[in-house]
mmCIF file of the C-alpha atoms, coordinates in Angstrom:
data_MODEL
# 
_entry.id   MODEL 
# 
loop_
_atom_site.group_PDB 
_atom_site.id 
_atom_site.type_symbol 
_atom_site.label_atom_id 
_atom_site.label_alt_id 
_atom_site.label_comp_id 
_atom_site.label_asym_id 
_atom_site.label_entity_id 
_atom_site.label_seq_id 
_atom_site.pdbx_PDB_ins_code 
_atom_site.Cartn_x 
_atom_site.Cartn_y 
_atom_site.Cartn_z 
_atom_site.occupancy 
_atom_site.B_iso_or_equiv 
_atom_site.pdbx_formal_charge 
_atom_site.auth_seq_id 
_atom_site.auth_comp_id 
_atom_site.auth_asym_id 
_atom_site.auth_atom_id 
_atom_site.pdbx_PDB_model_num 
ATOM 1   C CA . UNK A 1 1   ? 27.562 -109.944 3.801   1.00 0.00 ? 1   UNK A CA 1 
ATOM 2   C CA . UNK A 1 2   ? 28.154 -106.480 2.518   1.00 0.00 ? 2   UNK A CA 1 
ATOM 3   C CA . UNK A 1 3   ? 25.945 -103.615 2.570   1.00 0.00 ? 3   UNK A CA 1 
ATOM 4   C CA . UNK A 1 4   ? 26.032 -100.366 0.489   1.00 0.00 ? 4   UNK A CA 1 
ATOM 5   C CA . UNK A 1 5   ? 23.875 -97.792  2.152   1.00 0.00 ? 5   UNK A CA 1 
ATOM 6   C CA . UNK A 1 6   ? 23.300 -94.013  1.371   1.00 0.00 ? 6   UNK A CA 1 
ATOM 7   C CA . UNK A 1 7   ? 21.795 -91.482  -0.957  1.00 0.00 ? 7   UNK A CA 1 
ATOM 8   C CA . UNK A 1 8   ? 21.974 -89.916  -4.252  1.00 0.00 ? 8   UNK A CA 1 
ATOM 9   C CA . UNK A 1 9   ? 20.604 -86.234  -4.334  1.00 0.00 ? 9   UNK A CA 1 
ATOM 10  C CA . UNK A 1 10  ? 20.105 -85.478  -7.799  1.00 0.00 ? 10  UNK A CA 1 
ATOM 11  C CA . UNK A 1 11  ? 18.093 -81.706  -8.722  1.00 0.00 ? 11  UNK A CA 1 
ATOM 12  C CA . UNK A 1 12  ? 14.257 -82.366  -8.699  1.00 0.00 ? 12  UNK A CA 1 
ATOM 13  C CA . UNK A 1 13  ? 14.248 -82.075  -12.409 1.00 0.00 ? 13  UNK A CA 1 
ATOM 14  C CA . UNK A 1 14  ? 16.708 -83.931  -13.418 1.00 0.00 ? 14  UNK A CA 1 
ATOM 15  C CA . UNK A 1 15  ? 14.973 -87.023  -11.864 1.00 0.00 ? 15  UNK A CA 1 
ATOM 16  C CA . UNK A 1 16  ? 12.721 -87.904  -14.384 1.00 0.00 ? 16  UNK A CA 1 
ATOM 17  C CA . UNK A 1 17  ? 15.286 -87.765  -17.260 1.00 0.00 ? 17  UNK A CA 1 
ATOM 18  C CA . UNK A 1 18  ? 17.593 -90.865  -14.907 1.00 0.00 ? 18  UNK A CA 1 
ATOM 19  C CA . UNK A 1 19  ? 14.741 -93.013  -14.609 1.00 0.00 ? 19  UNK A CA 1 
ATOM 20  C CA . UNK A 1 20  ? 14.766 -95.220  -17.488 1.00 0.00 ? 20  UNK A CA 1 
ATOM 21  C CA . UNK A 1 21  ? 18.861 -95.588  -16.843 1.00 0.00 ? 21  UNK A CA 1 
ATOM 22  C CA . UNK A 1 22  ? 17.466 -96.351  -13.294 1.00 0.00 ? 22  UNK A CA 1 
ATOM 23  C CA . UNK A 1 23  ? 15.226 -98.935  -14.550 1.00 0.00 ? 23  UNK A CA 1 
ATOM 24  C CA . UNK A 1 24  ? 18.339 -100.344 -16.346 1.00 0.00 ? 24  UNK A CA 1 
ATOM 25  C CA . UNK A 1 25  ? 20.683 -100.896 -13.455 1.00 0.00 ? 25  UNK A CA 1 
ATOM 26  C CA . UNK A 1 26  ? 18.444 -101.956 -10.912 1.00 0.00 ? 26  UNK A CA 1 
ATOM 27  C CA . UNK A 1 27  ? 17.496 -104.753 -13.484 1.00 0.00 ? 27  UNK A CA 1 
ATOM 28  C CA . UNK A 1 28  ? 20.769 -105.749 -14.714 1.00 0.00 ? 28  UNK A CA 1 
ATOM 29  C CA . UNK A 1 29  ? 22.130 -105.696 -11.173 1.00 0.00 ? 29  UNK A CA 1 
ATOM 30  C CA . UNK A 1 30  ? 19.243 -107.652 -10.072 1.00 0.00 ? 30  UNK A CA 1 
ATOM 31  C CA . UNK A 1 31  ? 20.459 -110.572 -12.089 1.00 0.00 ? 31  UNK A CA 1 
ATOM 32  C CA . UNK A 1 32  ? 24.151 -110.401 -11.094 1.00 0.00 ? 32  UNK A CA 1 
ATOM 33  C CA . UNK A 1 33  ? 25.473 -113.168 -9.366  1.00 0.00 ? 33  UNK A CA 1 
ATOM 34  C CA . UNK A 1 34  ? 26.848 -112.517 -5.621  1.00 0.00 ? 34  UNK A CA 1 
ATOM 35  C CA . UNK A 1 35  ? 23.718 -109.035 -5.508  1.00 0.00 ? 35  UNK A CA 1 
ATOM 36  C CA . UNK A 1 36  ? 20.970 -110.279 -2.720  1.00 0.00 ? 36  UNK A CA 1 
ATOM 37  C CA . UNK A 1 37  ? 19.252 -106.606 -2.498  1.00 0.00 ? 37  UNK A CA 1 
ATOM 38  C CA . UNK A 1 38  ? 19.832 -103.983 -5.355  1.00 0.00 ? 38  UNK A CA 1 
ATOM 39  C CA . UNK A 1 39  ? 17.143 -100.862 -4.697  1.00 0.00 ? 39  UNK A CA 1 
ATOM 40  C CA . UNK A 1 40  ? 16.618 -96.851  -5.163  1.00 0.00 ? 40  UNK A CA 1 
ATOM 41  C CA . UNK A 1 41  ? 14.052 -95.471  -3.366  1.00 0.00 ? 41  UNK A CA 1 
ATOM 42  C CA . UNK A 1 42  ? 12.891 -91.829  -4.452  1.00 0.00 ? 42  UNK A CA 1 
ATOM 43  C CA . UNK A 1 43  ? 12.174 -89.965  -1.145  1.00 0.00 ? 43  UNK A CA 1 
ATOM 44  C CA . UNK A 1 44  ? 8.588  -89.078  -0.824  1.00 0.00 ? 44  UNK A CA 1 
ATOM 45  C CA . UNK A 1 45  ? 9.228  -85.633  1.723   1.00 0.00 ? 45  UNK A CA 1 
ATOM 46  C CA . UNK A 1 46  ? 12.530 -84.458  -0.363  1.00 0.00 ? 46  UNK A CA 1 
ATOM 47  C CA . UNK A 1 47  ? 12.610 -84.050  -3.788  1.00 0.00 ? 47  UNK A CA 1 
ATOM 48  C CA . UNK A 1 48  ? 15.466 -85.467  -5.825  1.00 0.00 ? 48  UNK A CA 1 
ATOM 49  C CA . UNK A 1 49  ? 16.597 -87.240  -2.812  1.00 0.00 ? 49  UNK A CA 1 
ATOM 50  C CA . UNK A 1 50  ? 17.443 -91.029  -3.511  1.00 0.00 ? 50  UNK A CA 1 
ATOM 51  C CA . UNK A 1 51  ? 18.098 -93.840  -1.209  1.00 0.00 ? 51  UNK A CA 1 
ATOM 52  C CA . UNK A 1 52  ? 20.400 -96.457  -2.126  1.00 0.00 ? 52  UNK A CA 1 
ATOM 53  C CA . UNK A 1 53  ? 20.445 -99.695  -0.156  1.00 0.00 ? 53  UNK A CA 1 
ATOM 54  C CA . UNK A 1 54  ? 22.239 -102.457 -1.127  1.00 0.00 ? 54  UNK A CA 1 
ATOM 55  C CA . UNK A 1 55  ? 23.050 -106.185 -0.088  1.00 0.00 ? 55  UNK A CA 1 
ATOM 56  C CA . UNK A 1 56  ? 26.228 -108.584 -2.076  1.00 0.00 ? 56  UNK A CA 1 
ATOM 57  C CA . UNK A 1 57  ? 27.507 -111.977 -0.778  1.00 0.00 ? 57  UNK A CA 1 
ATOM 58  C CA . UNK A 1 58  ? 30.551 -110.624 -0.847  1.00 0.00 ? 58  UNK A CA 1 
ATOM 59  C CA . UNK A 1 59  ? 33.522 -108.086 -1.386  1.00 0.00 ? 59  UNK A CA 1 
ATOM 60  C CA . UNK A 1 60  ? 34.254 -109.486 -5.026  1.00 0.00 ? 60  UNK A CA 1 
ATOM 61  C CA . UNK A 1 61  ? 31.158 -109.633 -6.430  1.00 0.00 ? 61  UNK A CA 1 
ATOM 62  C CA . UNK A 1 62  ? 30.422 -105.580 -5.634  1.00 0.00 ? 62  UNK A CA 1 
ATOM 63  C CA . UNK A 1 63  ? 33.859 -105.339 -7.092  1.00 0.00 ? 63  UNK A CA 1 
ATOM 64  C CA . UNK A 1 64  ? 32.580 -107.334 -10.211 1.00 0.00 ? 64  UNK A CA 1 
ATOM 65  C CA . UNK A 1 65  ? 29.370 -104.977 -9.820  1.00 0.00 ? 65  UNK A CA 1 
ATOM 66  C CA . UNK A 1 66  ? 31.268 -102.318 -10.007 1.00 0.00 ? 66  UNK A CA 1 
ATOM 67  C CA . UNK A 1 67  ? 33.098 -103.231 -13.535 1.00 0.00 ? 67  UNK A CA 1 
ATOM 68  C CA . UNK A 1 68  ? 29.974 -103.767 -15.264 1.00 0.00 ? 68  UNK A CA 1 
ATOM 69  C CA . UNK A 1 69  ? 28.753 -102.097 -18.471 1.00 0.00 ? 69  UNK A CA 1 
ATOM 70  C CA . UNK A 1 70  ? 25.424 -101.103 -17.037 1.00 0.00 ? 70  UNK A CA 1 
ATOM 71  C CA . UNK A 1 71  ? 26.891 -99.306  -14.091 1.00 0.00 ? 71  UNK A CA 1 
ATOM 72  C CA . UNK A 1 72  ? 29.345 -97.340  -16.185 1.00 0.00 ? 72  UNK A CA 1 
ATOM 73  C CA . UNK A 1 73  ? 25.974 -96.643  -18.101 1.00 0.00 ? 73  UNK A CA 1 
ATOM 74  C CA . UNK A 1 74  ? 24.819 -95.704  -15.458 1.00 0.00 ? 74  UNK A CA 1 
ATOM 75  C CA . UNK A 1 75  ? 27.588 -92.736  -14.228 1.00 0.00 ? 75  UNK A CA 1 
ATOM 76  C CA . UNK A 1 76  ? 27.432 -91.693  -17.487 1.00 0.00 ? 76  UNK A CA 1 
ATOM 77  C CA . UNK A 1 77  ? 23.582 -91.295  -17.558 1.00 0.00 ? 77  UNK A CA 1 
ATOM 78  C CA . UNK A 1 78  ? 24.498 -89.087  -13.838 1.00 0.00 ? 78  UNK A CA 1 
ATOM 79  C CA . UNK A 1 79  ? 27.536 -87.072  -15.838 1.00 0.00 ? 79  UNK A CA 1 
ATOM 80  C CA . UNK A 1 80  ? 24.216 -85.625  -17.815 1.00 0.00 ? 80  UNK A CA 1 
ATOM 81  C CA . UNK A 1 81  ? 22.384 -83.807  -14.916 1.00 0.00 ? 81  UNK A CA 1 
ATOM 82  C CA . UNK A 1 82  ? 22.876 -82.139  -12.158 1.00 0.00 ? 82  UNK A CA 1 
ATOM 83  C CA . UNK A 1 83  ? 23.785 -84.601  -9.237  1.00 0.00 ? 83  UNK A CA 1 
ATOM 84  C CA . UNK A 1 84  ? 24.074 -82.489  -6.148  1.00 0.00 ? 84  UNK A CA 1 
ATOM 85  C CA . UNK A 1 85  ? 25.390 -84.874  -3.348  1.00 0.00 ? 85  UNK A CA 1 
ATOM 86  C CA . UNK A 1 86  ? 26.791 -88.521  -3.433  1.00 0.00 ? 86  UNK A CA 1 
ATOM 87  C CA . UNK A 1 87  ? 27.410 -90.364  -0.328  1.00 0.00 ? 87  UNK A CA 1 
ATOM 88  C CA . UNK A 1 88  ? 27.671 -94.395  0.245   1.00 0.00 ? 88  UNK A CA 1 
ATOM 89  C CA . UNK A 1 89  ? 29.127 -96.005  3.069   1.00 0.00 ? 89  UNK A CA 1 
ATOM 90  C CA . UNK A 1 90  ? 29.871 -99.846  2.966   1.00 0.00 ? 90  UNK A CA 1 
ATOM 91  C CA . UNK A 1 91  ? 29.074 -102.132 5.660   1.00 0.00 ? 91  UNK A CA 1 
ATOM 92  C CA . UNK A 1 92  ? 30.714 -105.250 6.620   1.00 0.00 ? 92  UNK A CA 1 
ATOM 93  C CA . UNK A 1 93  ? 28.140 -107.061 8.250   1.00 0.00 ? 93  UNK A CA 1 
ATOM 94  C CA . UNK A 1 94  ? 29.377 -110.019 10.555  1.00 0.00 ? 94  UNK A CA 1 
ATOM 95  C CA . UNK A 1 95  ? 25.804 -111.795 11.341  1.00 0.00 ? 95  UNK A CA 1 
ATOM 96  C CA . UNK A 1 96  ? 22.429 -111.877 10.090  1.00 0.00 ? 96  UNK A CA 1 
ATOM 97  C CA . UNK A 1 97  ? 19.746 -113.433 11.660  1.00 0.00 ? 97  UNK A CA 1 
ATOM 98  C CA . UNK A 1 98  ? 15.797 -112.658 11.484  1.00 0.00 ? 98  UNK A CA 1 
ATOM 99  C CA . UNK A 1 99  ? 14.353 -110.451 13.453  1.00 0.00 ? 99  UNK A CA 1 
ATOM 100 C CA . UNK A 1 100 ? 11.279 -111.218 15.941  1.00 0.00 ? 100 UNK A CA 1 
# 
């Protein structure tokens, strides 16, 4: 499994004005083949801080993720505010098993 983990600070006011583009790529994405967990969480104690957390079956299908139309909708949504820091880190994860 492969995991994309980190944030997205954007300026507090530029927020608003992403969301609908948001909307769009965590629904698209969704509904790609080879995505398990696709999610943006807005950070309730920073403003215009954005957690990114993502799971994919495997290397090729985040490479396939990553040569989609709605993500390049998607940068070019960010190329029209103010994004302040951008940091992801991918995880190879060896084994899974539940917890408890």
């Amino acid at each position: 499994m492969i995991i994309v983990s980190g944030i997205l600070r954007l300026s507090p006011s530029d927020l608003a004005s992403v969301r609908t583009a948001a909307a769009a790529v965590l629904t698209a994405t969704r509904a790609e083949e080879g995505c398990i967990v696709y999610a943006f969480a807005e950070d309730l104690l920073e403003p215009g801080l954005v957690r990114i957390y993502e799971e994919w079956e495997s290397r090729e299908a985040l490479a396939a993720h990553g040569k989609s139309a709605h993500i390049a909708a998607w940068h070019q949504a960010l190329r029209s505010v103010t994004v302040i820091e951008r940091d992801l880190e991918l995880i190879e994860a060896g084994k899974v098993e539940p917890l408890g």
